[in-house]
mmCIF file of C-alpha atoms in Angstrom:
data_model
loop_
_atom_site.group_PDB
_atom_site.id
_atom_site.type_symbol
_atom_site.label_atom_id
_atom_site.label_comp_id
_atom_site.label_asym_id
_atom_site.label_seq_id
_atom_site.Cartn_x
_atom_site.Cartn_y
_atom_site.Cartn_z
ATOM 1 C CA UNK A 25 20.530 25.648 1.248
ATOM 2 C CA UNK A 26 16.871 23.701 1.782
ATOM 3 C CA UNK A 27 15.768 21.824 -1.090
ATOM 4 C CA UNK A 28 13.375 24.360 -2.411
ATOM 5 C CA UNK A 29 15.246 27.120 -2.392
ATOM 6 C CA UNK A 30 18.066 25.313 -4.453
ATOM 7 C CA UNK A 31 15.267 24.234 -6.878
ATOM 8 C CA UNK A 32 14.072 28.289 -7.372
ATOM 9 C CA UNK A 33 17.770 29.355 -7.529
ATOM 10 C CA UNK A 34 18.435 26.794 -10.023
ATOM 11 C CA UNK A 35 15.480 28.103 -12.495
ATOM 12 C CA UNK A 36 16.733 31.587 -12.218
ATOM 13 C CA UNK A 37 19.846 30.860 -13.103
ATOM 14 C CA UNK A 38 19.248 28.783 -15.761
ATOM 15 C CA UNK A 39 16.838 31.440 -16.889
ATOM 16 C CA UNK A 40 19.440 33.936 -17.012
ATOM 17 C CA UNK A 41 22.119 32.187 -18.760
ATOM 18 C CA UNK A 42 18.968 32.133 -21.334
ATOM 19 C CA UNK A 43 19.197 35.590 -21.277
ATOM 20 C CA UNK A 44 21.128 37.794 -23.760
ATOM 21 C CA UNK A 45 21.216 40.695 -21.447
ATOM 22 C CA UNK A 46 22.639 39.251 -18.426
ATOM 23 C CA UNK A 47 25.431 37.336 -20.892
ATOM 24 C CA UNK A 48 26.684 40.769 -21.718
ATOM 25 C CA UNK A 49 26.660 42.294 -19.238
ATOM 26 C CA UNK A 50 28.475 39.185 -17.199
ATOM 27 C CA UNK A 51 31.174 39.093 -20.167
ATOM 28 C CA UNK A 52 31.780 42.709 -19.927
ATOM 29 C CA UNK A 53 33.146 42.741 -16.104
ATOM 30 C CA UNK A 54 36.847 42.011 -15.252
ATOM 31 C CA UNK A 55 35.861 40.174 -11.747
ATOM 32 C CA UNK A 56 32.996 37.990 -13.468
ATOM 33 C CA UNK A 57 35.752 36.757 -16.041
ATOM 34 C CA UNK A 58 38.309 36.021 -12.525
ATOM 35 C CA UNK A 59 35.854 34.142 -10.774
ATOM 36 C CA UNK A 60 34.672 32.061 -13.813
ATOM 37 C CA UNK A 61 38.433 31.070 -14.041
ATOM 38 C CA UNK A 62 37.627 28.550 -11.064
ATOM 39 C CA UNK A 63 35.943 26.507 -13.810
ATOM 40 C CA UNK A 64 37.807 27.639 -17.173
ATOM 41 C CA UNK A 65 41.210 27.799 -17.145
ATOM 42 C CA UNK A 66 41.110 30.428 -20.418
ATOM 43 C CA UNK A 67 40.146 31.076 -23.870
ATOM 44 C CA UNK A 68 43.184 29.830 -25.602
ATOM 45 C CA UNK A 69 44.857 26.762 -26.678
ATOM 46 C CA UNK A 70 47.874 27.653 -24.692
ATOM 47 C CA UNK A 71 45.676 28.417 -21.379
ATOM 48 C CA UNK A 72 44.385 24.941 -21.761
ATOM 49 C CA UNK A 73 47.357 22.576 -22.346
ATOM 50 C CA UNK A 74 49.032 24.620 -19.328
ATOM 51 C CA UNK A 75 46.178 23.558 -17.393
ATOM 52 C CA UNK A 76 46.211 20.332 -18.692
ATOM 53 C CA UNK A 77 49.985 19.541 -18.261
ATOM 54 C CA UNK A 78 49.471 20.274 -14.523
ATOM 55 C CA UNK A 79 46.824 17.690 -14.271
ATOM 56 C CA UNK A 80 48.498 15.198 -16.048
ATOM 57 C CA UNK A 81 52.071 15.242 -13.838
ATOM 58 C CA UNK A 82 49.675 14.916 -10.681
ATOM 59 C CA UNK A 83 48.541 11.908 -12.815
ATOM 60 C CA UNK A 84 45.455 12.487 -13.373
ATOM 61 C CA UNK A 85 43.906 12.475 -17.090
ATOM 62 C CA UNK A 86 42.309 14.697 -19.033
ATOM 63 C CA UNK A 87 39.354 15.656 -21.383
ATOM 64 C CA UNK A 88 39.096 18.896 -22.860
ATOM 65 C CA UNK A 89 36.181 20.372 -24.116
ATOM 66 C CA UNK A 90 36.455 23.593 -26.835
ATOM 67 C CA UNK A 91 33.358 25.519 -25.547
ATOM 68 C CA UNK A 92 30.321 26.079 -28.329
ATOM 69 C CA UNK A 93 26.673 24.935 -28.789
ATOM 70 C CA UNK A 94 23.445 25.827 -30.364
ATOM 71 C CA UNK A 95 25.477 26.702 -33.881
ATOM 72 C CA UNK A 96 23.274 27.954 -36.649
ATOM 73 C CA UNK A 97 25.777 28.711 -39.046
ATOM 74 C CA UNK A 98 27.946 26.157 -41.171
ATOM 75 C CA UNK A 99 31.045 28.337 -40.950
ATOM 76 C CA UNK A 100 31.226 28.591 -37.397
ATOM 77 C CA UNK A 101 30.653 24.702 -37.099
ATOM 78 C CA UNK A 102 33.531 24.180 -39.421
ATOM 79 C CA UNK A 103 35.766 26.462 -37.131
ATOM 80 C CA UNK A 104 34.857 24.339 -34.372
ATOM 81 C CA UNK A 105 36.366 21.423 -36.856
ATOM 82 C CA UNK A 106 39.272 23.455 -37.255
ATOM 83 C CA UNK A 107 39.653 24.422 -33.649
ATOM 84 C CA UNK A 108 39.741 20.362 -32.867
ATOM 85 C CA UNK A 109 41.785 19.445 -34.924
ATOM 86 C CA UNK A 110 44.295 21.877 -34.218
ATOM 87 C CA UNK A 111 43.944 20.961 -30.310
ATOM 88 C CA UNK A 112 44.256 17.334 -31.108
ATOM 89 C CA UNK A 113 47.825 17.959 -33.522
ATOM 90 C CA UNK A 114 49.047 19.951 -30.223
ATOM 91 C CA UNK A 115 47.880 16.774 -27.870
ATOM 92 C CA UNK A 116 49.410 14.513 -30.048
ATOM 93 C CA UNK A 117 52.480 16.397 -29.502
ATOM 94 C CA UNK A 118 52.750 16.021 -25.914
ATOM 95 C CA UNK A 119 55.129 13.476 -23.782
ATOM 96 C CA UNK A 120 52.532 12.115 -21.599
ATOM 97 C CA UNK A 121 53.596 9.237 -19.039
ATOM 98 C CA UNK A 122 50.241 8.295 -17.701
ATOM 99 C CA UNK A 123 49.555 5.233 -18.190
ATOM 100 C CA UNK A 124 46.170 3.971 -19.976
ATOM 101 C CA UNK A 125 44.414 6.984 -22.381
ATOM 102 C CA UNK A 126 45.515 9.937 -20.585
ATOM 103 C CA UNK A 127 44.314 12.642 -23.479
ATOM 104 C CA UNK A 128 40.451 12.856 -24.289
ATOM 105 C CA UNK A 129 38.513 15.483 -26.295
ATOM 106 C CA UNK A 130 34.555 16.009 -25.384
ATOM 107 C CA UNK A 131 32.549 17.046 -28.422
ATOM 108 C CA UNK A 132 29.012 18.949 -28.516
ATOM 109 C CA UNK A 133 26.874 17.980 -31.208
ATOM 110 C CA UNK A 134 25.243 21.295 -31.613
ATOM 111 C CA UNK A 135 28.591 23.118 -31.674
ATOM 112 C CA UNK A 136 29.145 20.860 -34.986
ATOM 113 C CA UNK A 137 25.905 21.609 -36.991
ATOM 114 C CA UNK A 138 23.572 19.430 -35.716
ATOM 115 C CA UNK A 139 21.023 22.131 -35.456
ATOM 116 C CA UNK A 140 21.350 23.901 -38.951
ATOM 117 C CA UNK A 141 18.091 23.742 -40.705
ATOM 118 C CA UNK A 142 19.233 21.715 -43.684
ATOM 119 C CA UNK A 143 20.688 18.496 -43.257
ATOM 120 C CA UNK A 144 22.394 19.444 -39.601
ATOM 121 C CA UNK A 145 22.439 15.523 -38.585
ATOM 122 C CA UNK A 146 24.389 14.887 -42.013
ATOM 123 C CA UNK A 147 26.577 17.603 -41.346
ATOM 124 C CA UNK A 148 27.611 17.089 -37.531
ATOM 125 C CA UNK A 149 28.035 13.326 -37.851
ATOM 126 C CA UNK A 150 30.612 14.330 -40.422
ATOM 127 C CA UNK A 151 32.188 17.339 -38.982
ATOM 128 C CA UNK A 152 32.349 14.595 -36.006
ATOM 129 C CA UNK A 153 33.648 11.843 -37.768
ATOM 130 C CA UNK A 154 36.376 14.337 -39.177
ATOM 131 C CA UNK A 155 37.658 15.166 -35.632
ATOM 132 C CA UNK A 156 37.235 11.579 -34.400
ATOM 133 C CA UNK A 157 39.704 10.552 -37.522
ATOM 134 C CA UNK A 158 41.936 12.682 -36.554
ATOM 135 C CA UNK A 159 41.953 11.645 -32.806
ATOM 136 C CA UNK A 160 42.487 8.296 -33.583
ATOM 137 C CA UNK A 161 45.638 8.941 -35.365
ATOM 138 C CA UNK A 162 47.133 11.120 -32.467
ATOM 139 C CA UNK A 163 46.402 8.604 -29.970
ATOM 140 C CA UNK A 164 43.519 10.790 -28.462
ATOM 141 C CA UNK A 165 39.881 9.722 -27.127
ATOM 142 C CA UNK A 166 36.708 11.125 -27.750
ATOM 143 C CA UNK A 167 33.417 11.106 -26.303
ATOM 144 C CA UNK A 168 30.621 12.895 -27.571
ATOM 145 C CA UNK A 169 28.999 14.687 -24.746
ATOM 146 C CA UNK A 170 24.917 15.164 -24.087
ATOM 147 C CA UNK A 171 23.024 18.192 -24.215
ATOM 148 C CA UNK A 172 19.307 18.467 -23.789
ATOM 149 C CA UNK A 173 16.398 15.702 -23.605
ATOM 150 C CA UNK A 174 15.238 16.716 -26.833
ATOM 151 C CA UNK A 175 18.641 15.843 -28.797
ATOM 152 C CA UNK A 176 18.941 12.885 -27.493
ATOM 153 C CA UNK A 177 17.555 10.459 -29.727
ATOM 154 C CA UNK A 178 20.359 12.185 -32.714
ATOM 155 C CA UNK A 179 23.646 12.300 -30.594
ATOM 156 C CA UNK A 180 22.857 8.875 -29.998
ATOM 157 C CA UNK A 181 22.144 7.599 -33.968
ATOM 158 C CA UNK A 182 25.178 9.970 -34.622
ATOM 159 C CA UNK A 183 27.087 7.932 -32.100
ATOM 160 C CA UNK A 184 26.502 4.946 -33.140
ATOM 161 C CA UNK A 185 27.133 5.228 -36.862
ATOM 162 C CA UNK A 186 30.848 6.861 -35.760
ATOM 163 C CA UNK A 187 30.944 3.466 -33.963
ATOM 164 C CA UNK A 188 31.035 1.519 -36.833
ATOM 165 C CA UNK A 189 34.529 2.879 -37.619
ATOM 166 C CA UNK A 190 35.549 4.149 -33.697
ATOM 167 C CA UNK A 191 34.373 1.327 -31.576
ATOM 168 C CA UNK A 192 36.023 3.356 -28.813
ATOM 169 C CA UNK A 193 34.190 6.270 -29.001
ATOM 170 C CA UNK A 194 32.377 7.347 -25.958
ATOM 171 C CA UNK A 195 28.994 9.394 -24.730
ATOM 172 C CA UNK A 196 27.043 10.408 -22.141
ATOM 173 C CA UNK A 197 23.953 9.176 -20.576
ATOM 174 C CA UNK A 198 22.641 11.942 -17.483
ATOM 175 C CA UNK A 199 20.860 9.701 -15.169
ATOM 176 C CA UNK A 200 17.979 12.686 -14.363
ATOM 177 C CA UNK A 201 16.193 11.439 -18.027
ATOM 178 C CA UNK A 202 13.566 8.999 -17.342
ATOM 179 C CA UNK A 203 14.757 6.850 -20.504
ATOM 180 C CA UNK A 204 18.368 6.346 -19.186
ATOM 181 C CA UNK A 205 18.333 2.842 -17.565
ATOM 182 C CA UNK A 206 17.395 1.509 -21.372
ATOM 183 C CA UNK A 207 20.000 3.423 -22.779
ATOM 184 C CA UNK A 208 22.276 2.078 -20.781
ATOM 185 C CA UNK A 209 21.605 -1.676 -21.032
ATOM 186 C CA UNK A 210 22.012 -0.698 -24.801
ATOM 187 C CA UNK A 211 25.637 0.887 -24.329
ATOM 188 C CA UNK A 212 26.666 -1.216 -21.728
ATOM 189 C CA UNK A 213 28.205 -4.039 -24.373
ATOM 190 C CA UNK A 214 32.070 -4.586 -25.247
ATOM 191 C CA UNK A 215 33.899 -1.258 -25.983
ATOM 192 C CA UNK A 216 31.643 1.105 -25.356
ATOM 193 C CA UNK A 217 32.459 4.048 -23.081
ATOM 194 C CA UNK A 218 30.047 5.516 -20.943
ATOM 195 C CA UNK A 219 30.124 8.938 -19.254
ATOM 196 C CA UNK A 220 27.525 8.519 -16.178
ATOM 197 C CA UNK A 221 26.404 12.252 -15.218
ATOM 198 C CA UNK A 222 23.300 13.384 -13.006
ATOM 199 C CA UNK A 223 22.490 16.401 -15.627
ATOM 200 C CA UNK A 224 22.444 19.437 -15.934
ATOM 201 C CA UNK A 225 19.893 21.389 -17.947
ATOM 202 C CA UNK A 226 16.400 22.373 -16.702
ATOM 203 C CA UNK A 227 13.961 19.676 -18.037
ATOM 204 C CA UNK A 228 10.485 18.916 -17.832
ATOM 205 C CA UNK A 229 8.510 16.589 -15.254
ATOM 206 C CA UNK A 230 7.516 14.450 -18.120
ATOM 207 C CA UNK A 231 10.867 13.349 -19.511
ATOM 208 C CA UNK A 232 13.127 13.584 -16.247
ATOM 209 C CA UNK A 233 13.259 13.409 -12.659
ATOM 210 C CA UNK A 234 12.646 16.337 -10.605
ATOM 211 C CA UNK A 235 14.052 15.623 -6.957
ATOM 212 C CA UNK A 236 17.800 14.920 -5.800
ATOM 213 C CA UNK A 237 16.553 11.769 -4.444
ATOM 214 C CA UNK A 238 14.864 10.290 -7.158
ATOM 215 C CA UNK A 239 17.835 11.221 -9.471
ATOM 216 C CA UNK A 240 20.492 10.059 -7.465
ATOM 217 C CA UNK A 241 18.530 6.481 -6.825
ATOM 218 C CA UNK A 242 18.503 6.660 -10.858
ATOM 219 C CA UNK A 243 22.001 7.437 -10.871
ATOM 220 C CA UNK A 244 22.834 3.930 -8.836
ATOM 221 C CA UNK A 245 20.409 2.150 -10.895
ATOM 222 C CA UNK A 246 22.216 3.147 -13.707
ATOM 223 C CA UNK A 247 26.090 2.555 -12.376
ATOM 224 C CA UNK A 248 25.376 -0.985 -11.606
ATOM 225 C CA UNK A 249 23.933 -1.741 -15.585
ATOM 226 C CA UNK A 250 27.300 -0.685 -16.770
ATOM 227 C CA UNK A 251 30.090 -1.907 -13.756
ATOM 228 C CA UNK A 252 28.043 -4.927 -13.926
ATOM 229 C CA UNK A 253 28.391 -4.851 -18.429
ATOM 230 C CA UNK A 254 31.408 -5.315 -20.727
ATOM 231 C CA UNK A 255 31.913 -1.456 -21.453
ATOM 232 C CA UNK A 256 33.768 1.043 -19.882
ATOM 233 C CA UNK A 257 32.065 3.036 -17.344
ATOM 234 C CA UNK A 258 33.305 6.539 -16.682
ATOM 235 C CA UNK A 259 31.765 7.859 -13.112
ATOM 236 C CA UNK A 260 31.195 11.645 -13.424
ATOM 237 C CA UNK A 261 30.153 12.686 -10.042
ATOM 238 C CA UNK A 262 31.333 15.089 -7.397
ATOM 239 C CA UNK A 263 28.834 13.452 -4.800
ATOM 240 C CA UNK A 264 30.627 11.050 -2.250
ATOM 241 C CA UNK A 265 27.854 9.008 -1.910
ATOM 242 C CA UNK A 266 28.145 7.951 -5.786
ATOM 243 C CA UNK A 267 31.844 8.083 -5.518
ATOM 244 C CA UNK A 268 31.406 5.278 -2.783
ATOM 245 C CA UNK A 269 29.060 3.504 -4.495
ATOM 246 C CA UNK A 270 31.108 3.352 -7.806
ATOM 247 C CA UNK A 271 34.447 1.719 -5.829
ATOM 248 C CA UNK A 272 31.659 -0.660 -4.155
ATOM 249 C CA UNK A 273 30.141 -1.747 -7.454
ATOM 250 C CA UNK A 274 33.119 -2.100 -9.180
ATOM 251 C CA UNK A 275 34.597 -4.439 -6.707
ATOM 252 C CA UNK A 276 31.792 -6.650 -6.511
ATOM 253 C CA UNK A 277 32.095 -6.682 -10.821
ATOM 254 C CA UNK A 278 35.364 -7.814 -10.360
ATOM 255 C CA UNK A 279 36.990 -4.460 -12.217
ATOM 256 C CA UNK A 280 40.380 -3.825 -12.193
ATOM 257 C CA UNK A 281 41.178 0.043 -11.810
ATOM 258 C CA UNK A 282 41.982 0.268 -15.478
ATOM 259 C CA UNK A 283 38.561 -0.700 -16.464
ATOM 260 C CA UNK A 284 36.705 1.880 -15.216
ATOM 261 C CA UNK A 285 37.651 5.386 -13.889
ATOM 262 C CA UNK A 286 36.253 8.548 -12.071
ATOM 263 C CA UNK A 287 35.359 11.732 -13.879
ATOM 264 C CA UNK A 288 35.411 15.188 -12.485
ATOM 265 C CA UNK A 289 34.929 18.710 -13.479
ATOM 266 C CA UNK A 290 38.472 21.114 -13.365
ATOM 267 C CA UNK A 291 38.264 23.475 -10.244
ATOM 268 C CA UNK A 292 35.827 21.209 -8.449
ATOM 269 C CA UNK A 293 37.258 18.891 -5.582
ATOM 270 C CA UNK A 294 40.713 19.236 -6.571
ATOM 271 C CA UNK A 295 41.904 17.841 -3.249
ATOM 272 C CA UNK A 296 39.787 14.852 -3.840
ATOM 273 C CA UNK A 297 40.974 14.131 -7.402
ATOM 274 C CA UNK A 298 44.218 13.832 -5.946
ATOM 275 C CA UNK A 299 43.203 11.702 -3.333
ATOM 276 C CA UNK A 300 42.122 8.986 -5.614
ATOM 277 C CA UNK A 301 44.523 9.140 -8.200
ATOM 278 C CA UNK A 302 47.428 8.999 -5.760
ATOM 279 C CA UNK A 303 45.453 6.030 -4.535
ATOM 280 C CA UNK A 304 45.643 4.082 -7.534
ATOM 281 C CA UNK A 305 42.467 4.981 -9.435
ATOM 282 C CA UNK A 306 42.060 6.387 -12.584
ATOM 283 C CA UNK A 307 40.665 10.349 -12.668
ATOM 284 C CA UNK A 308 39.885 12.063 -15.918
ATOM 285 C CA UNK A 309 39.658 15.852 -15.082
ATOM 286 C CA UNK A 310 36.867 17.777 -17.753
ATOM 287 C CA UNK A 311 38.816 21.261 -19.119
ATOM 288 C CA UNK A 312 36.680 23.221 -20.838
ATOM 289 C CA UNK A 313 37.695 26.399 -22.418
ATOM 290 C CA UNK A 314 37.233 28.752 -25.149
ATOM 291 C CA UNK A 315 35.196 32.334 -25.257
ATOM 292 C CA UNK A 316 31.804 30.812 -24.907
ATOM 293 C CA UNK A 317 32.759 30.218 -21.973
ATOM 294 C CA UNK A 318 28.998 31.907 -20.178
ATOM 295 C CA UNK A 319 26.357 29.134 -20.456
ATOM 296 C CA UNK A 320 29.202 26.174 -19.130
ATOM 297 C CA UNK A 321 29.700 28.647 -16.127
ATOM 298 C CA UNK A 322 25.757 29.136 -15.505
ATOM 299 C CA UNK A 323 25.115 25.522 -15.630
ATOM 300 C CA UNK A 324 27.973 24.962 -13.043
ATOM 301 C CA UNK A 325 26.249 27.726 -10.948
ATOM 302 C CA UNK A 326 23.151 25.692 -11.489
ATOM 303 C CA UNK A 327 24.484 22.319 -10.343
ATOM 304 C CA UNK A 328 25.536 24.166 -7.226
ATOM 305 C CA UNK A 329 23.348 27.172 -6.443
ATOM 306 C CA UNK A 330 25.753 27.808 -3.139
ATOM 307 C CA UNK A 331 28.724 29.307 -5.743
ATOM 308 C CA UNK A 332 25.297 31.969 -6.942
ATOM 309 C CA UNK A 333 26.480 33.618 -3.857
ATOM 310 C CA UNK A 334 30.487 34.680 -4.655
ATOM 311 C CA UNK A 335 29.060 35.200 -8.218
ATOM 312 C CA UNK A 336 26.403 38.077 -7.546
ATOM 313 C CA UNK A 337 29.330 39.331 -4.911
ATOM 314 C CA UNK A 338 31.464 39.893 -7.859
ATOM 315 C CA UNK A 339 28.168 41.553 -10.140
ATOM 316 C CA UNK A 340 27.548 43.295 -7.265
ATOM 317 C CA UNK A 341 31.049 45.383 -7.009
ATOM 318 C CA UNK A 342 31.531 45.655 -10.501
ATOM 319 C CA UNK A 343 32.400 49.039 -10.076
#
């Protein structure tokens, strides 16, 4: 697909995961909910450790991410709460034989209260420090993942006050945001854990970069701050090119594999996730799942507008 068309197909489908009307009808057809499974395993906790055990005896690693955002309501942040730390007693509970931190949770901000009108900061930074408490005990990691350009400047005071008591805790920086390169010389010191990503929400000209060019030079500008730091840099990329890069980079740091590793979304390059853990590199597969499982799946369909076309094949003969 030509550059411009991507960038058109992108908008629209970023405008319709926007859109209430499309979400229903997309949730209400059988085939839409089989073809989303490439990227979801399922909705409950059992559908996601099965998927998770699988990765884990390939030896890969895992993060799992209990799907929510945008909450405006304190009860359904604290079921989030309750939904984590349920996931994180049944992690805890599992005979894992990877070496290194095998288990991970990713957490969204806004699925924790950040964005209820009366003290939402307050509230998520607790709700999050409640979950990252818990995650210590069991042995599990937790990074705090980003969302759009204009929460940025709280998931990142949120992060670092859980700091303070989890130096391990780690986030994500999306190399597309013009302000990234700074953030990462920031989070590039001892401990820190940093989840690398391109992006993947619709932004404006002002505050992020517009072409695949400009955001994957960003991207490299980026992954040499932290291989060439004392943190722990997490490469989330599909792209070869940065998957190259990041083995180059981290050789010429001096990095041993277990100071560094590859991230990856479930059902995307499976093959190659094999590939490099079987080759002695560390791979940390992202498992989202839950019933919100719509705007995840429209973002994916944004990253790659190609997948738009099985999707509308399976609107199309919903009948």
């Amino acid at each position: 697909m030509a550059a411009p068309t991507a960038a058109v197909a992108r908008s629209v489908i970023m405008a319709a995961a926007r859109s209430d009307r499309v979400k229903r009808t997309a949730e209400k057809i059988t085939v839409t909910r089989n073809v989303v499974h490439r990227f979801v395993p399922g909705e409950s906790f059992d559908d996601v450790l099965g998927a998770g055990a699988g990765l884990l005896a390939s030896g890969r690693m895992i993060s799992i991410d209990y799907l929510g955002e945008d909450t405006t309501d304190e009860s359904a942040a604290d079921a989030t709460v309750q939904a984590y730390l349920r996931l994180i007693g049944m992690l805890g509970d599992q005979e894992v034989t990877t070496q290194g931190h095998p288990l991970e949770v990713s957490l969204k901000l806004s699925a924790l209260g950040r964005a209820l009108p009366r003290h939402g900061e307050k509230i998520a930074l607790e709700n999050a420090h409640r979950i990252t408490s818990a995650a210590a005990q069991a042995g599990v990691w937790v990074t705090v993942d980003a969302e759009d350009h204009t929460t940025t400047d709280a998931t990142l005071r949120i992060v670092r006050e859980l700091r303070a008591d989890f130096p391990d805790l780690g986030t994500v920086l999306q190399s597309y945001l013009h302000r990234t390169e700074d953030d990462c010389a920031e989070f590039s010191g001892p401990g820190s854990r940093i989840r690398l990503c391109k992006g993947a929400y619709a932004e404006p000209v002002d505050v992020a970069f517009q072409s695949k060019a400009d955001v994957d030079e960003s991207y490299l500008r980026c992954l040499r701050i932290l291989m060439g730091g004392k943190g722990y840099p997490m490469v989330a990329s599909h792209d070869p090119a940065m998957i190259e890069a990041a083995e180059a980079l981290s050789e010429a740091a001096g990095r041993r594999s277990d100071e560094w590793e590859h991230q990856m979304l479930y059902g995307i390059r499976d093959g190659e996730q094999v590939r490099l853990a079987q080759a002695g590199r560390q791979v940390r597969v992202y498992v989202p799942f839950g019933s919100q499982w719509y705007g995840y799946f429209m973002r994916r369909l944004a990253e790659r507008p190609a997948n738009l076309t099985f999707f509308l094949r399976a609107l199309v003969s919903r009948g």
